[in-house]
mmCIF file of C-alpha atoms in Angstrom:
data_model
loop_
_atom_site.group_PDB
_atom_site.id
_atom_site.type_symbol
_atom_site.label_atom_id
_atom_site.label_comp_id
_atom_site.label_asym_id
_atom_site.label_seq_id
_atom_site.Cartn_x
_atom_site.Cartn_y
_atom_site.Cartn_z
ATOM 1 C CA VAL A 462 -0.020 0.013 0.004
ATOM 2 C CA LYS A 463 2.827 2.399 0.838
ATOM 3 C CA ALA A 464 4.456 1.868 -2.598
ATOM 4 C CA LEU A 465 1.153 2.519 -4.380
ATOM 5 C CA LEU A 466 0.492 5.713 -2.405
ATOM 6 C CA ALA A 467 4.072 6.914 -2.981
ATOM 7 C CA LEU A 468 3.546 6.484 -6.756
ATOM 8 C CA VAL A 469 0.222 8.309 -6.616
ATOM 9 C CA GLN A 470 1.779 11.257 -4.725
ATOM 10 C CA THR A 471 4.502 11.450 -7.388
ATOM 11 C CA GLU A 472 1.839 11.579 -10.062
ATOM 12 C CA LEU A 473 0.055 14.319 -8.165
ATOM 13 C CA THR A 474 3.240 16.368 -8.175
ATOM 14 C CA ASP A 475 3.564 15.781 -11.931
ATOM 15 C CA GLN A 476 -0.118 16.773 -12.252
ATOM 16 C CA ARG A 477 -1.117 13.665 -14.176
ATOM 17 C CA PRO A 478 -4.848 13.430 -14.469
ATOM 18 C CA ARG A 479 -6.794 10.831 -12.485
ATOM 19 C CA PHE A 480 -10.461 10.061 -12.325
ATOM 20 C CA ARG A 481 -12.059 11.681 -9.337
ATOM 21 C CA ASP A 482 -13.331 8.345 -7.935
ATOM 22 C CA THR A 483 -9.859 6.917 -8.153
ATOM 23 C CA LEU A 484 -8.461 9.791 -6.082
ATOM 24 C CA ARG A 485 -11.205 9.425 -3.568
ATOM 25 C CA TYR A 486 -10.681 5.705 -3.120
ATOM 26 C CA LEU A 487 -6.914 6.164 -2.779
ATOM 27 C CA ALA A 488 -7.516 8.871 -0.175
ATOM 28 C CA ILE A 489 -9.742 6.555 1.818
ATOM 29 C CA LEU A 490 -7.131 3.783 1.509
ATOM 30 C CA ALA A 491 -4.410 6.137 2.734
ATOM 31 C CA TYR A 492 -6.496 7.186 5.714
ATOM 32 C CA ARG A 493 -7.458 3.659 6.686
ATOM 33 C CA THR A 494 -3.787 2.626 6.632
ATOM 34 C CA LYS A 495 -2.924 5.505 8.918
ATOM 35 C CA GLN A 496 -0.978 7.435 6.241
ATOM 36 C CA THR A 497 -2.677 10.698 7.097
ATOM 37 C CA PRO A 498 -0.337 13.117 5.288
ATOM 38 C CA ALA A 499 -0.990 11.183 2.043
ATOM 39 C CA ALA A 500 -4.694 11.039 2.833
ATOM 40 C CA GLU A 501 -4.794 14.792 3.361
ATOM 41 C CA ARG A 502 -3.074 15.460 0.054
ATOM 42 C CA LEU A 503 -5.347 13.082 -1.837
ATOM 43 C CA PHE A 504 -8.516 14.446 -0.250
ATOM 44 C CA ARG A 505 -7.389 17.957 -1.169
ATOM 45 C CA ALA A 506 -6.811 16.771 -4.734
ATOM 46 C CA CYS A 507 -10.424 15.704 -4.790
ATOM 47 C CA LEU A 508 -11.824 19.150 -3.937
ATOM 48 C CA PRO A 509 -11.732 20.703 -7.439
ATOM 49 C CA THR A 510 -13.874 17.897 -8.873
ATOM 50 C CA ILE A 511 -16.237 17.425 -5.939
ATOM 51 C CA THR A 512 -19.857 16.502 -6.667
ATOM 52 C CA PRO A 513 -22.945 16.589 -4.429
ATOM 53 C CA ARG A 514 -22.717 12.804 -4.229
ATOM 54 C CA THR A 515 -19.130 12.828 -2.905
ATOM 55 C CA GLU A 516 -19.027 16.187 -1.037
ATOM 56 C CA ALA A 517 -19.738 14.821 2.442
ATOM 57 C CA GLU A 518 -17.315 11.926 2.170
ATOM 58 C CA VAL A 519 -14.473 14.095 0.811
ATOM 59 C CA TYR A 520 -14.839 16.826 3.442
ATOM 60 C CA SER A 521 -15.349 14.339 6.243
ATOM 61 C CA GLY A 522 -12.209 12.402 5.196
ATOM 62 C CA LEU A 523 -10.154 15.608 4.867
ATOM 63 C CA LEU A 524 -11.333 16.837 8.326
ATOM 64 C CA ASP A 525 -10.525 13.423 9.859
ATOM 65 C CA ALA A 526 -7.010 13.436 8.332
ATOM 66 C CA LEU A 527 -6.406 17.004 9.556
ATOM 67 C CA ILE A 528 -7.611 16.185 13.064
ATOM 68 C CA ASP A 529 -5.441 13.055 13.255
ATOM 69 C CA GLN A 530 -2.441 15.204 12.366
ATOM 70 C CA ARG A 531 -3.506 17.799 14.967
ATOM 71 C CA LYS A 532 -3.929 20.452 12.319
ATOM 72 C CA HIS A 533 -7.284 21.577 13.659
ATOM 73 C CA ALA A 534 -6.180 24.764 15.326
#
């Protein structure tokens, strides 16, 4: 999982396009495997393409990742 998320983060830096659902699933995977910095970055990458269907899940995941990193202040 770590290798996959490292590859995805490299692709985010290179600004390679990904489907919004793929980014969301990878963000959830990162969060569930306690890789909160990667989860935060992936959830943030989801924000420009957010839909009403995914809005709650993306914002909730981003807030959870931020809280776990103690970035809530």
